[in-house]
Structures are given as C-alpha cells and as structure tokens.
C-alpha positions as a LaTeX table, in Angstrom:
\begin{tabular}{lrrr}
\hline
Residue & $x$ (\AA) & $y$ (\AA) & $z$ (\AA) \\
\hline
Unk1 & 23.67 & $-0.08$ & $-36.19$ \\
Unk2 & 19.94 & 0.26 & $-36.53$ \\
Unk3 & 18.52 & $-1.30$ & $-39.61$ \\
Unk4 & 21.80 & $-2.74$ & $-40.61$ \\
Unk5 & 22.90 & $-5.71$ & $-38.77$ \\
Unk6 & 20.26 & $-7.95$ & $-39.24$ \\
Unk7 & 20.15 & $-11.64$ & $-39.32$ \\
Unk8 & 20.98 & $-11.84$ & $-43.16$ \\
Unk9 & 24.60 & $-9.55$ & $-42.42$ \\
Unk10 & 24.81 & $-11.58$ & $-39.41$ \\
Unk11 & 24.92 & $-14.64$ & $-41.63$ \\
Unk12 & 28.10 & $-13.24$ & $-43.87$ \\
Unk13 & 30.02 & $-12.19$ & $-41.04$ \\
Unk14 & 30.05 & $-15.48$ & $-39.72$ \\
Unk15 & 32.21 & $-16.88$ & $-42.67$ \\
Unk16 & 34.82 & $-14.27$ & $-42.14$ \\
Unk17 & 34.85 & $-14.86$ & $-38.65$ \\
Unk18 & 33.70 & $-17.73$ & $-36.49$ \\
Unk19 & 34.60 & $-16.97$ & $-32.83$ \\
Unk20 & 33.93 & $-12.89$ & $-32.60$ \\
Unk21 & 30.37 & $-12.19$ & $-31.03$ \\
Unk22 & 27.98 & $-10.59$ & $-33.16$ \\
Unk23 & 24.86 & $-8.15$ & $-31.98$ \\
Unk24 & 21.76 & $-7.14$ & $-33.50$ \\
Unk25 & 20.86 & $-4.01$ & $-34.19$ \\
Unk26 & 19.31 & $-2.51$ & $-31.31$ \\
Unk27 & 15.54 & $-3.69$ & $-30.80$ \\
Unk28 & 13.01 & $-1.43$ & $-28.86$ \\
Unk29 & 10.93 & $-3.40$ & $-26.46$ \\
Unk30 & 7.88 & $-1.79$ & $-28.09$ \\
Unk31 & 9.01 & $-3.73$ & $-31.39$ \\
Unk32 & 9.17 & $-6.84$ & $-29.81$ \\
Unk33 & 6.18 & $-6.78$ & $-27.29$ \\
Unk34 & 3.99 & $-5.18$ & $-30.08$ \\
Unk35 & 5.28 & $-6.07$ & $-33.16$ \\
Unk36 & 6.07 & $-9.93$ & $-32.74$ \\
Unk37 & 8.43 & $-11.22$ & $-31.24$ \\
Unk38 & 9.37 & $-13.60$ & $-34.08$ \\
Unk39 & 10.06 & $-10.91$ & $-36.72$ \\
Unk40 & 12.79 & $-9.05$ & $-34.93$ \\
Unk41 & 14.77 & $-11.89$ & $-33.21$ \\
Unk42 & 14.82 & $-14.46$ & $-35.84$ \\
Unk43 & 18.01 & $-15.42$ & $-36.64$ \\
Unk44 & 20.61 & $-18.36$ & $-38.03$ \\
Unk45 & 21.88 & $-21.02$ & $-35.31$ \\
Unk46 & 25.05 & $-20.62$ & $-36.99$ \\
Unk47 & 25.23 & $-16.79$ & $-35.20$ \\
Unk48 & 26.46 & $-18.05$ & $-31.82$ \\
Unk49 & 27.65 & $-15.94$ & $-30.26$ \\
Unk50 & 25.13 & $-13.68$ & $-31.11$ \\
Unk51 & 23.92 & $-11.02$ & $-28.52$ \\
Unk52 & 20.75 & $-9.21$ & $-28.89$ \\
Unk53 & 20.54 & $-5.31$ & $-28.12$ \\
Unk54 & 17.42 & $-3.61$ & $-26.72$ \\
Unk55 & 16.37 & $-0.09$ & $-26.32$ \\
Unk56 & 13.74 & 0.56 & $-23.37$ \\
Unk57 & 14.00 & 2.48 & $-20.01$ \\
Unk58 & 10.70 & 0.18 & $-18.28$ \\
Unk59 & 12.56 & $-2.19$ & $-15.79$ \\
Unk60 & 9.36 & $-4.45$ & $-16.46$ \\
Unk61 & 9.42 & $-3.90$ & $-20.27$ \\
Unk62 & 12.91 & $-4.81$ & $-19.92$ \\
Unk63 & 12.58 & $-7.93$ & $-18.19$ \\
Unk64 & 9.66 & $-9.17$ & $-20.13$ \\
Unk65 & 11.60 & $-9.05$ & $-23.57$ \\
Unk66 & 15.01 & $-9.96$ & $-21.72$ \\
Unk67 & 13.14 & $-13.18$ & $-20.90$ \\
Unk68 & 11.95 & $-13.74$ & $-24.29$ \\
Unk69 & 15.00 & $-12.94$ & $-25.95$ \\
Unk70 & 16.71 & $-15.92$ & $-23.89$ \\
Unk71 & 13.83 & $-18.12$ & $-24.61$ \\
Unk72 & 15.33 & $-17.74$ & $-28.09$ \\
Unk73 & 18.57 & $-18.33$ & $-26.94$ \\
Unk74 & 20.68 & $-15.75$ & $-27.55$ \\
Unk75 & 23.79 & $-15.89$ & $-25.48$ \\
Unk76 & 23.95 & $-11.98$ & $-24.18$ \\
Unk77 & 21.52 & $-9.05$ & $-23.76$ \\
Unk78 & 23.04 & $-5.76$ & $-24.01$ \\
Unk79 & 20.56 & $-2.32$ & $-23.25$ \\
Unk80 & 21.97 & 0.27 & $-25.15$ \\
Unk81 & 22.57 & 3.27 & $-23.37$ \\
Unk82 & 24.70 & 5.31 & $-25.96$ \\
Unk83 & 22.58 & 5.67 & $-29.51$ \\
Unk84 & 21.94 & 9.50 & $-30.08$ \\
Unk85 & 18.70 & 9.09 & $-32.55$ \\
Unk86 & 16.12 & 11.82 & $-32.01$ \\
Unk87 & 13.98 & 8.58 & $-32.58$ \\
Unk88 & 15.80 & 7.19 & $-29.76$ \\
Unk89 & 15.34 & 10.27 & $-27.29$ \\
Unk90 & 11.43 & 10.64 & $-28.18$ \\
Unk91 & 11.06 & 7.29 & $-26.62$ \\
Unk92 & 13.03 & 7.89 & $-23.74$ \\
Unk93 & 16.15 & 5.81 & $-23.86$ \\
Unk94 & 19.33 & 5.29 & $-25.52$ \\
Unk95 & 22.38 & 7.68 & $-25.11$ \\
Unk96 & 19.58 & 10.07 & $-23.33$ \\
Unk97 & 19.60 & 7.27 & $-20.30$ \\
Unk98 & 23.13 & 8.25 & $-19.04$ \\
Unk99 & 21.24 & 11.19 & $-17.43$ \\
Unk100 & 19.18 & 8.45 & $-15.22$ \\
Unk101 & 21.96 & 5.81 & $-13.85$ \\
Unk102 & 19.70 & 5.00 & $-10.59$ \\
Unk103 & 16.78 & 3.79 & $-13.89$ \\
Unk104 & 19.39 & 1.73 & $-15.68$ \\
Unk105 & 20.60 & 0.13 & $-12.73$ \\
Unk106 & 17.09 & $-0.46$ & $-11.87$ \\
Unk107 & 16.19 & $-1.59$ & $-15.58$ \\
Unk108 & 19.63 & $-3.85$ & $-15.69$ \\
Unk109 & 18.67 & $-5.56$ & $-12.39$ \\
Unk110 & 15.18 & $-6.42$ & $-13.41$ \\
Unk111 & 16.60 & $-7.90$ & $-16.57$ \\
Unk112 & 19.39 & $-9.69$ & $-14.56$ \\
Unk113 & 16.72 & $-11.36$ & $-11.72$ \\
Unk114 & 14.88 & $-13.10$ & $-14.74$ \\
Unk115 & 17.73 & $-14.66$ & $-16.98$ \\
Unk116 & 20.87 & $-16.70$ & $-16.54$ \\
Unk117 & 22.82 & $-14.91$ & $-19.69$ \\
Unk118 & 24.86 & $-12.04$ & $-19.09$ \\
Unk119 & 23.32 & $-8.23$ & $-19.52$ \\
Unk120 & 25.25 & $-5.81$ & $-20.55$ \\
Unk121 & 25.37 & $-2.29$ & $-21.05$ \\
Unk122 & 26.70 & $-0.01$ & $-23.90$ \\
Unk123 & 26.95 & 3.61 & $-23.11$ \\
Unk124 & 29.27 & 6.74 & $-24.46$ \\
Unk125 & 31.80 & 8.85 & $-21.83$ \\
Unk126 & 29.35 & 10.95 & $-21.65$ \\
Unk127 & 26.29 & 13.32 & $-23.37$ \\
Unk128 & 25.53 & 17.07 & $-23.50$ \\
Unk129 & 27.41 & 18.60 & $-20.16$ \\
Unk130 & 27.52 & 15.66 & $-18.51$ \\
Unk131 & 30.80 & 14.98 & $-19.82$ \\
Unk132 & 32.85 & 14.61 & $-16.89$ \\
Unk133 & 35.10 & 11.48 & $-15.55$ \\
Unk134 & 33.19 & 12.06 & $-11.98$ \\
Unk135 & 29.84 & 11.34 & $-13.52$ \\
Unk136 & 31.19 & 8.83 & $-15.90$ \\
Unk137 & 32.31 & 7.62 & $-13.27$ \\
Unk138 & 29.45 & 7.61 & $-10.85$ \\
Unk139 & 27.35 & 5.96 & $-13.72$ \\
Unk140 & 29.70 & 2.95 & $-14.15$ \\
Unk141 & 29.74 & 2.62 & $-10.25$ \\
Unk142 & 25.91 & 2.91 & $-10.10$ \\
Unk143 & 24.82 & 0.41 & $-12.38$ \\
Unk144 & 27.73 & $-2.29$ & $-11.72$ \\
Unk145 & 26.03 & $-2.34$ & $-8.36$ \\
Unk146 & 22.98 & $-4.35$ & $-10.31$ \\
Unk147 & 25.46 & $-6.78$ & $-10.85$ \\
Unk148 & 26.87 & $-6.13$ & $-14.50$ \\
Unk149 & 29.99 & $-6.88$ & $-15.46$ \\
Unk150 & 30.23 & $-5.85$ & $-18.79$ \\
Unk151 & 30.59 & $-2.49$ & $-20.23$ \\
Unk152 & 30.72 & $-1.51$ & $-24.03$ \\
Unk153 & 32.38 & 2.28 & $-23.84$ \\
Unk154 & 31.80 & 4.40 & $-27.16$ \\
Unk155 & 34.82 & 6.22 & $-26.42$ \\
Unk156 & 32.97 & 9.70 & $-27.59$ \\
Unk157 & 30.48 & 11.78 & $-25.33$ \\
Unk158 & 27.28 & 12.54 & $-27.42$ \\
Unk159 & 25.52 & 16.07 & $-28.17$ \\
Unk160 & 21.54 & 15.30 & $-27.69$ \\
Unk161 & 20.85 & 18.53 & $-28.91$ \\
Unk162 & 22.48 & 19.83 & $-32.24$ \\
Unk163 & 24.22 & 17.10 & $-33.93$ \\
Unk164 & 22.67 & 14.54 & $-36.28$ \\
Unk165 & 23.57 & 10.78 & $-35.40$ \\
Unk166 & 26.33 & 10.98 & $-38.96$ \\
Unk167 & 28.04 & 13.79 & $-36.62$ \\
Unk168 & 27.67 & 12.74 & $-33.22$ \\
Unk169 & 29.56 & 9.51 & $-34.89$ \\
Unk170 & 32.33 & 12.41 & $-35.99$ \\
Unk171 & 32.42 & 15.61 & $-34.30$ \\
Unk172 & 32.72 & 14.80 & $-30.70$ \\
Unk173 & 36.71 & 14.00 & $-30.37$ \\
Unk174 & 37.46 & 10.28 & $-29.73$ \\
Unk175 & 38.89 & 9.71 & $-25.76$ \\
Unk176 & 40.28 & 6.15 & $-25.64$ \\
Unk177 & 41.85 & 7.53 & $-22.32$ \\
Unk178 & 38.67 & 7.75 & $-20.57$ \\
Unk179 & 37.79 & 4.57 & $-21.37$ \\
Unk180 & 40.89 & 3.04 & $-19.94$ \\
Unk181 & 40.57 & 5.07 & $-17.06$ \\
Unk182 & 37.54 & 2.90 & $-16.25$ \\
Unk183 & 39.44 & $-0.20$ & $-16.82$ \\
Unk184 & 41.84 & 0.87 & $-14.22$ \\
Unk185 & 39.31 & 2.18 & $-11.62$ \\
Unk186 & 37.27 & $-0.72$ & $-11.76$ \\
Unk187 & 39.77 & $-3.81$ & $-12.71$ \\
Unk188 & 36.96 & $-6.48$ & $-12.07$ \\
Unk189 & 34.77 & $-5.31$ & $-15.15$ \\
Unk190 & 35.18 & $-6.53$ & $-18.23$ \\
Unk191 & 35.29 & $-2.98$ & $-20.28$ \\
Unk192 & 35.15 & $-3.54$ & $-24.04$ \\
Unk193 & 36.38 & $-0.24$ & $-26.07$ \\
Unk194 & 34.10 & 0.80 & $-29.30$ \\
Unk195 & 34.34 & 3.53 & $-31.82$ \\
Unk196 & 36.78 & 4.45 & $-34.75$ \\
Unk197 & 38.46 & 1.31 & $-34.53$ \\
Unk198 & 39.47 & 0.31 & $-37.89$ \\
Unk199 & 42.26 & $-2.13$ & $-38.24$ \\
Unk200 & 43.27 & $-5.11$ & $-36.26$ \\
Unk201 & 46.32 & $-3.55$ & $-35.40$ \\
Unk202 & 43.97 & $-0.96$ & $-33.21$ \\
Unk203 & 42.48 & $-3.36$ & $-31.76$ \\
Unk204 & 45.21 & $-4.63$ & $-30.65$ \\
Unk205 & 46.54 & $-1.74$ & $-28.98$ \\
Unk206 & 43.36 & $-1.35$ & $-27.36$ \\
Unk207 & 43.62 & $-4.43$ & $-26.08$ \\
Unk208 & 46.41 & $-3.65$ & $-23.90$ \\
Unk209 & 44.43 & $-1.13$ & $-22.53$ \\
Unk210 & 41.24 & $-2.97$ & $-22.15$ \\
Unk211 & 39.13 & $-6.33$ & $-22.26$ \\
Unk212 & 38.53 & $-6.32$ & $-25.86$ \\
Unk213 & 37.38 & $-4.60$ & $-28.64$ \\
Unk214 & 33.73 & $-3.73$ & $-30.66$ \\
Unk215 & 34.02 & $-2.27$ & $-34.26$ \\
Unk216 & 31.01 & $-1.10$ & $-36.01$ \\
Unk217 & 30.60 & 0.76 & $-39.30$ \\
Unk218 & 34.19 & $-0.39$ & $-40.47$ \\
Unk219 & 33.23 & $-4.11$ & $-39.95$ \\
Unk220 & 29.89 & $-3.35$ & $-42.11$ \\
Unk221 & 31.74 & $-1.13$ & $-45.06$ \\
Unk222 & 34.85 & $-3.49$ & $-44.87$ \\
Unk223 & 33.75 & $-6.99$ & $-43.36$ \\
Unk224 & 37.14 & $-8.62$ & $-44.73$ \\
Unk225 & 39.49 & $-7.32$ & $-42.61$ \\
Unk226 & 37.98 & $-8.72$ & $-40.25$ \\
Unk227 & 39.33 & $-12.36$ & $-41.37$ \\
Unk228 & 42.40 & $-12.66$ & $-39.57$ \\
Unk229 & 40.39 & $-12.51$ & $-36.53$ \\
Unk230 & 39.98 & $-15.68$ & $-35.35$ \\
Unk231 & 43.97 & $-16.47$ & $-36.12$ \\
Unk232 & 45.23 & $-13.15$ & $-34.26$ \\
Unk233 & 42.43 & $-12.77$ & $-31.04$ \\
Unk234 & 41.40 & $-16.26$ & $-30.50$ \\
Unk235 & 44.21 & $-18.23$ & $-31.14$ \\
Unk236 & 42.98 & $-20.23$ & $-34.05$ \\
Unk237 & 45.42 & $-21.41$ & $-37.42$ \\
Unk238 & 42.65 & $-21.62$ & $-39.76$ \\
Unk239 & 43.04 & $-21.04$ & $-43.41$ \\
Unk240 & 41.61 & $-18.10$ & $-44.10$ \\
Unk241 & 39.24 & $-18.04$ & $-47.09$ \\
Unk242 & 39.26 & $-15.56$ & $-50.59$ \\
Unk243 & 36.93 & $-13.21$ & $-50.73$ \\
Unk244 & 35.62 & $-14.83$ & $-54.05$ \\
Unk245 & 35.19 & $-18.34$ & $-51.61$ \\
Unk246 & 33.23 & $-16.29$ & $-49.06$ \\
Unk247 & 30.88 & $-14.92$ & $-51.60$ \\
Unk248 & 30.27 & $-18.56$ & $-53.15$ \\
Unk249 & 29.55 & $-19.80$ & $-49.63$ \\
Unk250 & 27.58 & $-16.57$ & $-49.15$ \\
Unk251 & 24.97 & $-17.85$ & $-52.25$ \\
Unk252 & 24.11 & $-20.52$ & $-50.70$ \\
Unk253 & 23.12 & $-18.81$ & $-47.37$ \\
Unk254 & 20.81 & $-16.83$ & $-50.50$ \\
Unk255 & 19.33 & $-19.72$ & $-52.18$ \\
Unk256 & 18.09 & $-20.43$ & $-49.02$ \\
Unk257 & 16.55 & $-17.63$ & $-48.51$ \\
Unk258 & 15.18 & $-16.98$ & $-51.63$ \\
Unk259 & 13.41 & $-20.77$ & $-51.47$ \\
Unk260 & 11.52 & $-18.81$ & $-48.67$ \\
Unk261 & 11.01 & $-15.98$ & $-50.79$ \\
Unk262 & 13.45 & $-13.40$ & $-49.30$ \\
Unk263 & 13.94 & $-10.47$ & $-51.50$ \\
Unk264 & 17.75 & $-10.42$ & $-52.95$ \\
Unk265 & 18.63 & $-7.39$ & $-52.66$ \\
Unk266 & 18.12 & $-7.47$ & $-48.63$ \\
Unk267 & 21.13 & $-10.15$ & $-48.47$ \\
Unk268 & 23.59 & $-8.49$ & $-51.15$ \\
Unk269 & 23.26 & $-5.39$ & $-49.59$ \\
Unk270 & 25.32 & $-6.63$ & $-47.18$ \\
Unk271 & 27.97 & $-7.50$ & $-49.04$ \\
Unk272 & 28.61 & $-4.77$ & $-51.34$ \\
Unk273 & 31.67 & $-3.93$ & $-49.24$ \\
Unk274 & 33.31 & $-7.55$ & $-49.37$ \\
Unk275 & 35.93 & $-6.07$ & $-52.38$ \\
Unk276 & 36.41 & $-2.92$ & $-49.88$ \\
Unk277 & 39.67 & $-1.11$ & $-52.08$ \\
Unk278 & 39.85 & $-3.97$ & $-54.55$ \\
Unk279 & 40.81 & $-2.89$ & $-57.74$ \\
Unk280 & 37.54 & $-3.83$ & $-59.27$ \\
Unk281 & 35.69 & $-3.03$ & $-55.93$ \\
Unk282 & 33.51 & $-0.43$ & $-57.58$ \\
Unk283 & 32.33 & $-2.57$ & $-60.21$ \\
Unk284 & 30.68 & $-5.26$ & $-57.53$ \\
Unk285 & 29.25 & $-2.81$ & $-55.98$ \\
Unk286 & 27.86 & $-1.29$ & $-59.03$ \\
Unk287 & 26.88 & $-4.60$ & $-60.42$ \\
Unk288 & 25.15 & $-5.14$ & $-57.32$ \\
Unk289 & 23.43 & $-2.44$ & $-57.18$ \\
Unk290 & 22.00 & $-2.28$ & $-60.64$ \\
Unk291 & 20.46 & $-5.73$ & $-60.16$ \\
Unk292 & 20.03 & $-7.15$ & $-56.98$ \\
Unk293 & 17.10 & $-5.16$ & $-56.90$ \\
Unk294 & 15.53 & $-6.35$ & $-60.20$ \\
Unk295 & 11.93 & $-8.18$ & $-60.12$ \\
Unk296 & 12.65 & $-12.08$ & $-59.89$ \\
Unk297 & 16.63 & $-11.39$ & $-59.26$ \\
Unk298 & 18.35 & $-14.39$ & $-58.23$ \\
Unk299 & 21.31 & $-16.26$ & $-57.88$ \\
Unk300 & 22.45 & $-15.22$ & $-61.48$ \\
Unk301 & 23.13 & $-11.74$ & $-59.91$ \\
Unk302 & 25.91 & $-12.66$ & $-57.90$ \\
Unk303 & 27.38 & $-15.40$ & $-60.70$ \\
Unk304 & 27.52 & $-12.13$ & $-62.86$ \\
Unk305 & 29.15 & $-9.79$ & $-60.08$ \\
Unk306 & 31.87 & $-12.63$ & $-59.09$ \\
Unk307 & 32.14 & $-12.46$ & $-62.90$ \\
Unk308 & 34.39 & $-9.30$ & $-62.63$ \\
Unk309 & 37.13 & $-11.14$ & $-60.92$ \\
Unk310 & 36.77 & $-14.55$ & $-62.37$ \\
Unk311 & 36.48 & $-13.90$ & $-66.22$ \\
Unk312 & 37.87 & $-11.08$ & $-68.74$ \\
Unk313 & 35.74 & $-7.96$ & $-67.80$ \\
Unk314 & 35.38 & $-7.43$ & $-71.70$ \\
Unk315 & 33.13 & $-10.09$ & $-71.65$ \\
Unk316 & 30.73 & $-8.96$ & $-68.62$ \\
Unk317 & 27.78 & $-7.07$ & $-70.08$ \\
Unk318 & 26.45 & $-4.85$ & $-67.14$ \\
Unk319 & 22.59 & $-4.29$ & $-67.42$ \\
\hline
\end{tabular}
C-alpha cells in the first residue's frame, strides 16, 4: 500500500475500528537510514496496534532500522517479501526475495536477535515459475527456521516480468487453497490470509481456514465496512458510530494537524471513500476533491461536504 497508508489514514481507521492491527506502508531501509528516521515512522499513539513494514534484503540494514523502528515502539515489524514494483525489484527486495529464502531467513534472524517484538513476513504463493507448493513450501520451512511465526500469504503468485503492479493485483488467479495448505502443513504458525477479501463475511470464512485475515485496497476505498469489526472478530458490543459521527471525530484529528500546518488535502484524501455506495457518495467525493486542495483550505471544507447529508442539497453551493 505504498504511499497510501500513512499515519494520517492510519488515524481514520482507528475510529472505525479499535482492536484490528494496522501497518504502514512499506518503508525501505534506505528511507529510513538516509532519509530520517523521524519522517517515515511518525505516527499517532492512538495507532496501537500498529506494525511497521520494511523493504530491504541487508540482514544488517535490516536489523539497524528493525531496532529503530522498536525504539519508536511499534508493536510488529513485518519485511515484505511479496510487493511486485519494478521500483521494488531495482532495489533488490520485495516479491523478487522469494527467489532467495536462505537471505530472508538470514535477514529475519538478524532482525529477530536485536528486538523483543515479533517480525513477520509477508510474501505471495509464489512469483514467475516458481509457483509451485514444493517451493512454497520450502520457503515457509526455510525462514520459520529463523524463528518467525507469522506469515501474511497474498494468496496470488506474482509475474516479475510483464505485469504492472494494477495487474499483478488482478491477473494472477486468487488460490486461497494454497494458503490453507500451509496452515495445515505447518499448524504452529500463525498464517494470516490477504488478497481480494472484501466483506466480513470472507473473512470469516477464511477464518476457518486460517489465523486471521489482512484486507487492503477494499479497507482503503471502503473503510466503513470495516466497523462491525471489533463486534464480530474481537468480541466487543460497542455501538458502532455513523459515518457522519466518524467524519466529525475525523476534523478534529485535522484541526490538529492543520495547527501544525499539515496540508488538508493529505488527510481528506483518505476519506473520500467513507460514503463508499451512499446515495450521495459521489458528491463527497466530488466536494472533496474540488476543495480540499484549495490554498488556505480548512475545516470549512469538510463542514460543506458533511453538508450533503445534513442539510437540503439545494442549498449546498459547490465551488
């Protein structure tokens, strides 16, 4: 989810739900050894659980920014082993890594001998035509041996060469199976199913399959489905807020923000899919859209969008 789940979405999706773990986007060690630390894992308190996701292949690299990263006190670090990006592959890791499971046990272990929160690993089933169960299989076995635990499965294998990230999120067929496969051949992981997951009821299928469940893109495009959550997975019986309460609790999160001067439009962007197939969905988005971006925008962008649903739309003026 590069360049889309940063700290300020990380902030809404905590008011829809409070107990599901949220990650960053994924964060090259380069960015974070190089570019300051500060600027790429700043985030709210309120995120916990929030784990961070890197993107490296130096076991040293690796362990340095692992290290850091807890310093900050994030609660997981996940490497990503399954992102497709050409941007991705030029730096050598990524989905490119399942080729190399003797390197990402070695880079998981260094990250594991120099913090006490769990590492993780998300991968796909496979890339390019190394696509089958055995070496699935063998990669799993390989890098559990560095003491993970946890594995995130994009249940898709992933063409390095001739598919764009959009279609390598697409094209290559979706194999739940093999993912529960690994669940059964290693019953002491915890094996957490991603990819095309979008409704709770899903989820909850997968769920009898596996350890749990990540969602993605649908949880960005459509965070309120997402609010029954906490009622349905973690055995809450909270009252689950409007949409129209989120975004009021929302603008406050933004007035915040703004007091540091935070551009506007990188916090609504976030939210454009909060009416997600409302009747006047479009128009939010729209309004949004049109003037989130506008020099000196403030609050009295989102008192005009929430406008649309609280007051006659014959009497909202969109500029």
């Amino acid at each position: 989810m590069l360049d889309w789940t940063d700290r300020h979405q990380r902030r809404f999706m905590r008011l829809i739900t409070k107990h599901a773990v949220l990650y960053t986007e994924m964060i090259t060690t380069g960015a974070i050894i190089h570019g300051g630390a500060e600027r790429h894992l700043k985030y709210n308190q309120e995120e916990h659980p929030v784990a961070v996701q890197l993107g490296g292949s130096d076991p040293k690299d690796l362990a340095h920014c692992a290290k850091i990263c807890e310093d900050y006190g994030y609660d997981e670090i996940n490497l990503n082993v399954g992102c497709p990006s050409d941007r991705v592959q030029n730096g050598r890791f990524g989905a490119c890594l399942m080729a190399e499971p003797e390197l990402v046990a070695e880079c998981m272990s260094a990250m594991a001998n120099v913090v006490d929160v769990p590492v993780t690993v998300k991968s796909r089933i496979g890339i390019d035509d190394l696509d089958s169960y055995e070496h699935l299989h063998h990669f799993i076995n390989t890098v559990q041996s560095a003491g993970v635990k946890t594995f995130i499965i994009h249940a898709r294998k992933a063409w390095l060469s001739g598919l764009s990230p959009k279609e390598n999120r697409e094209i290559p067929p979706l194999r739940y199976d093999i993912a529960y496969q690994v669940k059964k051949d290693f019953p002491e992981l915890e094996i957490i199913v991603n990819g095309g997951v979008n409704t709770l009821e899903q989820a909850e299928e997968h769920m009898q399959h596996a350890d749990g469940v990540m969602i993605g893109r649908e949880a960005y495009h459509n965070p309120y489905f997402l609010a029954e959550v906490d009622n349905r997975f973690y055995g809450k019986n909270y009252s689950i807020p409007s949409r129209i309460e989120i975004a009021r609790e929302y603008m406050d999160y933004i007035q915040s923000q703004l007091d540091q001067d935070i551009y506007l439009g990188h916090m609504t962007r976030h939210i454009l899919g909060l009416f997600f197939a409302q009747p006047k969905g479009k128009l939010w988005r729209r309004y949004l859209s049109e003037n989130a971006y506008k020099k000196g925008a403030g609050l009295e962008v989102l008192e005009g969008a929430l406008a649309i649903y609280e007051e006659d739309l014959d009497t909202l003026i969109i500029n």
